[in-house]
Amino acid sequence: MMTLMTSMLISFILPMTVMTIATMLSKKSINDREKSSPFECGFDPKSSARMPFSIQFFLIAVIFLIFDVEIALILPIVIIMKTSNIMMWTMATMFFIMILLLGLYYEWNQGALKWAS
């Protein structure tokens, strides 16, 4: 019981000590206006570096990433077909594709795929 408490205490104190030391050492002490400003060929920037972007573009990018990952999940299905029961393979594949199509329909119905509003 004592070794368990000791190991728990060490596993708590050691990472906290390392994190504290790393935080203290990583702080920048000198704030320079030129180094903290965005780089634009040595000239002062004409506008803010934090320009707003279209939320519609962000939504399309997220939807693309989601469907891209799903395509990566579909690719091994062809390889699995050779070693599995064809009826179970067909049911699982159809179920997966149905979920993809329902997600696409939902996004389309919500208007997330319309670029101009």
Short mmCIF file of N, CA, C and O in Angstrom, two decimals, residues 15-105:
data_model
loop_
_atom_site.label_atom_id
_atom_site.label_comp_id
_atom_site.label_asym_id
_atom_site.label_seq_id
_atom_site.Cartn_x
_atom_site.Cartn_y
_atom_site.Cartn_z
N PRO A 15 5.97 15.04 -13.07
CA PRO A 15 5.49 15.78 -14.25
C PRO A 15 5.14 17.24 -13.95
O PRO A 15 5.38 18.13 -14.79
N MET A 16 4.59 17.50 -12.77
CA MET A 16 4.28 18.89 -12.41
C MET A 16 5.55 19.72 -12.32
O MET A 16 5.57 20.88 -12.75
N THR A 17 6.61 19.16 -11.79
CA THR A 17 7.88 19.87 -11.69
C THR A 17 8.46 20.15 -13.08
O THR A 17 8.91 21.26 -13.37
N VAL A 18 8.41 19.15 -13.95
CA VAL A 18 8.93 19.33 -15.31
C VAL A 18 8.11 20.37 -16.06
O VAL A 18 8.67 21.23 -16.76
N MET A 19 6.79 20.34 -15.92
CA MET A 19 5.94 21.33 -16.60
C MET A 19 6.20 22.74 -16.07
O MET A 19 6.22 23.71 -16.84
N THR A 20 6.39 22.88 -14.79
CA THR A 20 6.66 24.19 -14.21
C THR A 20 8.00 24.75 -14.70
O THR A 20 8.10 25.92 -15.08
N ILE A 21 9.02 23.92 -14.70
CA ILE A 21 10.33 24.36 -15.17
C ILE A 21 10.27 24.72 -16.66
O ILE A 21 10.83 25.74 -17.08
N ALA A 22 9.58 23.92 -17.45
CA ALA A 22 9.47 24.20 -18.89
C ALA A 22 8.71 25.50 -19.13
O ALA A 22 9.07 26.27 -20.02
N THR A 23 7.69 25.78 -18.34
CA THR A 23 6.93 27.02 -18.49
C THR A 23 7.79 28.23 -18.14
O THR A 23 7.75 29.25 -18.84
N MET A 24 8.57 28.12 -17.10
CA MET A 24 9.42 29.26 -16.71
C MET A 24 10.53 29.50 -17.72
O MET A 24 10.88 30.64 -18.00
N LEU A 25 11.09 28.45 -18.29
CA LEU A 25 12.20 28.62 -19.23
C LEU A 25 11.75 29.05 -20.63
O LEU A 25 12.53 29.62 -21.38
N SER A 26 10.51 28.78 -20.98
CA SER A 26 10.08 29.07 -22.34
C SER A 26 9.50 30.46 -22.52
O SER A 26 9.17 30.84 -23.63
N LYS A 27 9.38 31.23 -21.48
CA LYS A 27 8.82 32.58 -21.58
C LYS A 27 9.80 33.50 -22.27
O LYS A 27 10.99 33.50 -21.99
N LYS A 28 9.28 34.33 -23.18
CA LYS A 28 10.11 35.34 -23.82
C LYS A 28 10.17 36.55 -22.88
O LYS A 28 9.16 37.01 -22.39
N SER A 29 11.36 37.04 -22.70
CA SER A 29 11.51 38.17 -21.78
C SER A 29 11.53 39.51 -22.51
O SER A 29 11.26 40.54 -21.92
N ILE A 30 11.87 39.50 -23.81
CA ILE A 30 11.96 40.75 -24.56
C ILE A 30 10.84 40.78 -25.59
O ILE A 30 10.73 39.89 -26.43
N ASN A 31 10.01 41.82 -25.52
CA ASN A 31 8.95 42.00 -26.51
C ASN A 31 9.41 43.07 -27.50
O ASN A 31 9.52 44.23 -27.16
N ASP A 32 9.67 42.64 -28.72
CA ASP A 32 10.11 43.55 -29.76
C ASP A 32 8.95 43.76 -30.73
O ASP A 32 8.32 42.81 -31.18
N ARG A 33 8.66 45.03 -31.07
CA ARG A 33 7.54 45.34 -31.95
C ARG A 33 7.74 44.75 -33.34
O ARG A 33 6.82 44.25 -33.95
N GLU A 34 8.97 44.77 -33.81
CA GLU A 34 9.24 44.26 -35.15
C GLU A 34 9.11 42.74 -35.21
O GLU A 34 8.64 42.19 -36.19
N LYS A 35 9.54 42.07 -34.15
CA LYS A 35 9.45 40.61 -34.15
C LYS A 35 8.03 40.11 -33.93
O LYS A 35 7.69 39.03 -34.38
N SER A 36 7.22 40.87 -33.25
CA SER A 36 5.86 40.43 -32.99
C SER A 36 4.89 40.83 -34.09
O SER A 36 3.75 40.39 -34.12
N SER A 37 5.32 41.69 -35.03
CA SER A 37 4.44 42.09 -36.13
C SER A 37 4.58 41.10 -37.28
O SER A 37 5.61 40.45 -37.42
N PRO A 38 3.55 40.98 -38.12
CA PRO A 38 3.64 40.05 -39.25
C PRO A 38 4.68 40.51 -40.27
O PRO A 38 4.85 41.71 -40.49
N PHE A 39 5.37 39.58 -40.87
CA PHE A 39 6.42 39.90 -41.83
C PHE A 39 5.83 40.26 -43.19
O PHE A 39 5.05 39.52 -43.74
N GLU A 40 6.16 41.42 -43.68
CA GLU A 40 5.69 41.86 -44.99
C GLU A 40 6.81 42.61 -45.70
O GLU A 40 6.75 43.81 -45.89
N CYS A 41 7.87 41.91 -46.04
CA CYS A 41 9.00 42.45 -46.80
C CYS A 41 9.67 43.64 -46.12
O CYS A 41 10.15 44.55 -46.79
N GLY A 42 9.64 43.69 -44.82
CA GLY A 42 10.31 44.76 -44.11
C GLY A 42 9.48 46.02 -43.96
O GLY A 42 9.91 46.95 -43.29
N PHE A 43 8.33 46.10 -44.57
CA PHE A 43 7.46 47.27 -44.45
C PHE A 43 6.41 47.04 -43.37
O PHE A 43 6.09 45.90 -43.02
N ASP A 44 5.87 48.12 -42.86
CA ASP A 44 4.75 47.99 -41.92
C ASP A 44 3.54 47.43 -42.66
O ASP A 44 3.28 47.81 -43.81
N PRO A 45 2.79 46.54 -42.04
CA PRO A 45 1.64 45.94 -42.72
C PRO A 45 0.57 46.98 -43.03
O PRO A 45 0.36 47.93 -42.27
N LYS A 46 -0.11 46.80 -44.15
CA LYS A 46 -1.16 47.73 -44.56
C LYS A 46 -2.45 47.51 -43.80
O LYS A 46 -3.22 48.43 -43.58
N SER A 47 -2.72 46.27 -43.42
CA SER A 47 -3.95 45.96 -42.70
C SER A 47 -3.64 44.91 -41.62
O SER A 47 -2.51 44.48 -41.47
N SER A 48 -4.65 44.52 -40.95
CA SER A 48 -4.49 43.54 -39.88
C SER A 48 -4.12 42.18 -40.46
O SER A 48 -4.58 41.78 -41.52
N ALA A 49 -3.27 41.46 -39.75
CA ALA A 49 -2.88 40.13 -40.18
C ALA A 49 -3.99 39.12 -39.91
O ALA A 49 -4.00 38.04 -40.47
N ARG A 50 -4.91 39.46 -39.06
CA ARG A 50 -6.02 38.59 -38.71
C ARG A 50 -7.26 38.96 -39.52
O ARG A 50 -8.22 39.48 -39.00
N MET A 51 -7.21 38.68 -40.81
CA MET A 51 -8.34 38.99 -41.68
C MET A 51 -9.44 37.96 -41.46
O MET A 51 -9.16 36.76 -41.33
N PRO A 52 -10.68 38.39 -41.42
CA PRO A 52 -11.77 37.43 -41.27
C PRO A 52 -11.91 36.58 -42.54
O PRO A 52 -11.64 37.05 -43.64
N PHE A 53 -12.30 35.34 -42.37
CA PHE A 53 -12.48 34.47 -43.52
C PHE A 53 -13.92 33.96 -43.53
O PHE A 53 -14.63 34.04 -42.54
N SER A 54 -14.31 33.46 -44.66
CA SER A 54 -15.68 33.00 -44.84
C SER A 54 -15.93 31.74 -44.04
O SER A 54 -15.21 30.75 -44.16
N ILE A 55 -16.96 31.75 -43.22
CA ILE A 55 -17.32 30.57 -42.45
C ILE A 55 -17.83 29.48 -43.38
O ILE A 55 -17.69 28.29 -43.09
N GLN A 56 -18.38 29.89 -44.52
CA GLN A 56 -18.86 28.91 -45.50
C GLN A 56 -17.69 28.09 -46.06
O GLN A 56 -17.80 26.89 -46.24
N PHE A 57 -16.58 28.77 -46.32
CA PHE A 57 -15.38 28.06 -46.79
C PHE A 57 -14.91 27.07 -45.73
O PHE A 57 -14.54 25.94 -46.05
N PHE A 58 -14.95 27.46 -44.48
CA PHE A 58 -14.54 26.57 -43.39
C PHE A 58 -15.45 25.35 -43.32
O PHE A 58 -14.97 24.22 -43.15
N LEU A 59 -16.76 25.54 -43.45
CA LEU A 59 -17.70 24.41 -43.40
C LEU A 59 -17.47 23.45 -44.56
O LEU A 59 -17.51 22.23 -44.38
N ILE A 60 -17.24 23.99 -45.75
CA ILE A 60 -16.98 23.13 -46.91
C ILE A 60 -15.69 22.34 -46.69
O ILE A 60 -15.61 21.15 -47.01
N ALA A 61 -14.67 22.97 -46.12
CA ALA A 61 -13.41 22.28 -45.86
C ALA A 61 -13.59 21.17 -44.83
O ALA A 61 -13.04 20.07 -44.99
N VAL A 62 -14.38 21.40 -43.79
CA VAL A 62 -14.62 20.37 -42.78
C VAL A 62 -15.40 19.22 -43.38
O VAL A 62 -15.10 18.04 -43.14
N ILE A 63 -16.42 19.53 -44.19
CA ILE A 63 -17.19 18.47 -44.83
C ILE A 63 -16.30 17.66 -45.76
O ILE A 63 -16.39 16.42 -45.83
N PHE A 64 -15.41 18.33 -46.50
CA PHE A 64 -14.48 17.62 -47.38
C PHE A 64 -13.60 16.68 -46.56
O PHE A 64 -13.38 15.53 -46.96
N LEU A 65 -13.08 17.14 -45.44
CA LEU A 65 -12.22 16.28 -44.62
C LEU A 65 -12.97 15.07 -44.08
O LEU A 65 -12.44 13.96 -44.07
N ILE A 66 -14.21 15.29 -43.66
CA ILE A 66 -15.00 14.17 -43.14
C ILE A 66 -15.22 13.12 -44.23
O ILE A 66 -15.00 11.93 -44.01
N PHE A 67 -15.63 13.55 -45.42
CA PHE A 67 -15.88 12.59 -46.48
C PHE A 67 -14.58 12.00 -47.02
O PHE A 67 -14.57 10.87 -47.51
N ASP A 68 -13.48 12.71 -46.93
CA ASP A 68 -12.20 12.17 -47.34
C ASP A 68 -11.77 11.03 -46.42
O ASP A 68 -11.29 9.99 -46.89
N VAL A 69 -11.98 11.19 -45.13
CA VAL A 69 -11.66 10.12 -44.19
C VAL A 69 -12.58 8.92 -44.42
O VAL A 69 -12.15 7.76 -44.35
N GLU A 70 -13.83 9.18 -44.76
CA GLU A 70 -14.75 8.08 -45.02
C GLU A 70 -14.37 7.32 -46.27
O GLU A 70 -14.53 6.10 -46.33
N ILE A 71 -13.86 7.99 -47.27
CA ILE A 71 -13.36 7.29 -48.46
C ILE A 71 -12.18 6.41 -48.10
O ILE A 71 -12.05 5.29 -48.60
N ALA A 72 -11.33 6.90 -47.22
CA ALA A 72 -10.20 6.08 -46.77
C ALA A 72 -10.69 4.85 -46.00
O ALA A 72 -10.02 3.81 -45.99
N LEU A 73 -11.85 4.93 -45.38
CA LEU A 73 -12.42 3.77 -44.70
C LEU A 73 -13.09 2.81 -45.68
O LEU A 73 -13.20 1.62 -45.40
N ILE A 74 -13.54 3.31 -46.82
CA ILE A 74 -14.20 2.46 -47.81
C ILE A 74 -13.18 1.61 -48.58
O ILE A 74 -13.47 0.48 -48.96
N LEU A 75 -11.99 2.13 -48.82
CA LEU A 75 -11.02 1.43 -49.64
C LEU A 75 -10.68 0.00 -49.16
O LEU A 75 -10.60 -0.91 -49.98
N PRO A 76 -10.50 -0.23 -47.87
CA PRO A 76 -10.19 -1.62 -47.45
C PRO A 76 -11.37 -2.58 -47.59
O PRO A 76 -11.18 -3.79 -47.50
N ILE A 77 -12.56 -2.09 -47.84
CA ILE A 77 -13.72 -2.97 -47.97
C ILE A 77 -13.53 -3.94 -49.13
O ILE A 77 -13.94 -5.10 -49.05
N VAL A 78 -12.91 -3.50 -50.22
CA VAL A 78 -12.68 -4.37 -51.37
C VAL A 78 -11.76 -5.52 -51.00
O VAL A 78 -11.97 -6.66 -51.42
N ILE A 79 -10.75 -5.26 -50.20
CA ILE A 79 -9.81 -6.31 -49.80
C ILE A 79 -10.49 -7.29 -48.85
O ILE A 79 -10.27 -8.50 -48.94
N ILE A 80 -11.35 -6.80 -47.98
CA ILE A 80 -12.04 -7.65 -47.01
C ILE A 80 -13.03 -8.57 -47.71
O ILE A 80 -13.32 -9.67 -47.22
N MET A 81 -13.54 -8.18 -48.87
CA MET A 81 -14.55 -8.96 -49.57
C MET A 81 -14.08 -10.38 -49.85
O MET A 81 -14.86 -11.33 -49.77
N LYS A 82 -12.81 -10.56 -50.16
CA LYS A 82 -12.29 -11.88 -50.51
C LYS A 82 -12.30 -12.86 -49.34
O LYS A 82 -12.41 -14.07 -49.54
N THR A 83 -12.15 -12.35 -48.13
CA THR A 83 -12.01 -13.24 -46.98
C THR A 83 -13.24 -13.30 -46.09
O THR A 83 -13.21 -14.00 -45.08
N SER A 84 -14.32 -12.60 -46.41
CA SER A 84 -15.47 -12.60 -45.52
C SER A 84 -16.68 -13.21 -46.20
O SER A 84 -16.69 -13.49 -47.40
N ASN A 85 -17.72 -13.40 -45.40
CA ASN A 85 -19.00 -13.88 -45.88
C ASN A 85 -19.61 -12.81 -46.78
O ASN A 85 -19.73 -11.66 -46.38
N ILE A 86 -20.03 -13.18 -47.98
CA ILE A 86 -20.48 -12.18 -48.94
C ILE A 86 -21.77 -11.50 -48.49
O ILE A 86 -21.97 -10.30 -48.74
N MET A 87 -22.64 -12.21 -47.78
CA MET A 87 -23.88 -11.61 -47.31
C MET A 87 -23.60 -10.57 -46.20
O MET A 87 -24.15 -9.46 -46.23
N MET A 88 -22.74 -10.92 -45.26
CA MET A 88 -22.39 -9.98 -44.19
C MET A 88 -21.62 -8.79 -44.76
O MET A 88 -21.82 -7.65 -44.33
N TRP A 89 -20.75 -9.04 -45.74
CA TRP A 89 -19.99 -7.97 -46.36
C TRP A 89 -20.93 -6.99 -47.06
O TRP A 89 -20.78 -5.78 -46.95
N THR A 90 -21.93 -7.54 -47.79
CA THR A 90 -22.88 -6.69 -48.50
C THR A 90 -23.70 -5.85 -47.53
O THR A 90 -23.91 -4.65 -47.75
N MET A 91 -24.15 -6.47 -46.46
CA MET A 91 -24.97 -5.74 -45.46
C MET A 91 -24.15 -4.62 -44.80
O MET A 91 -24.63 -3.50 -44.66
N ALA A 92 -22.93 -4.93 -44.40
CA ALA A 92 -22.09 -3.93 -43.74
C ALA A 92 -21.74 -2.79 -44.69
O ALA A 92 -21.77 -1.61 -44.31
N THR A 93 -21.43 -3.13 -45.95
CA THR A 93 -21.09 -2.11 -46.92
C THR A 93 -22.28 -1.21 -47.22
O THR A 93 -22.16 0.01 -47.28
N MET A 94 -23.43 -1.82 -47.42
CA MET A 94 -24.64 -1.03 -47.69
C MET A 94 -25.01 -0.14 -46.50
O MET A 94 -25.44 1.00 -46.68
N PHE A 95 -24.83 -0.66 -45.29
CA PHE A 95 -25.11 0.14 -44.09
C PHE A 95 -24.17 1.35 -44.01
O PHE A 95 -24.60 2.47 -43.75
N PHE A 96 -22.89 1.11 -44.28
CA PHE A 96 -21.91 2.20 -44.24
C PHE A 96 -22.20 3.25 -45.31
O PHE A 96 -22.18 4.45 -45.04
N ILE A 97 -22.49 2.80 -46.53
CA ILE A 97 -22.79 3.74 -47.60
C ILE A 97 -24.09 4.48 -47.34
O ILE A 97 -24.23 5.67 -47.65
N MET A 98 -25.06 3.82 -46.71
CA MET A 98 -26.32 4.48 -46.37
C MET A 98 -26.09 5.60 -45.35
O MET A 98 -26.67 6.68 -45.45
N ILE A 99 -25.22 5.34 -44.38
CA ILE A 99 -24.89 6.39 -43.40
C ILE A 99 -24.23 7.57 -44.10
O ILE A 99 -24.53 8.74 -43.81
N LEU A 100 -23.33 7.29 -45.06
CA LEU A 100 -22.68 8.38 -45.81
C LEU A 100 -23.70 9.18 -46.60
O LEU A 100 -23.66 10.42 -46.62
N LEU A 101 -24.61 8.50 -47.26
CA LEU A 101 -25.62 9.19 -48.06
C LEU A 101 -26.57 10.00 -47.18
O LEU A 101 -26.98 11.10 -47.56
N LEU A 102 -26.94 9.46 -46.03
CA LEU A 102 -27.80 10.23 -45.10
C LEU A 102 -27.08 11.47 -44.59
O LEU A 102 -27.69 12.54 -44.47
N GLY A 103 -25.79 11.36 -44.32
CA GLY A 103 -25.02 12.53 -43.89
C GLY A 103 -24.92 13.58 -44.99
O GLY A 103 -25.05 14.78 -44.74
N LEU A 104 -24.73 13.12 -46.22
CA LEU A 104 -24.68 14.04 -47.35
C LEU A 104 -26.02 14.73 -47.56
O LEU A 104 -26.10 15.94 -47.78
N TYR A 105 -27.10 13.96 -47.44
CA TYR A 105 -28.44 14.54 -47.59
C TYR A 105 -28.72 15.57 -46.49
O TYR A 105 -29.28 16.63 -46.75
#
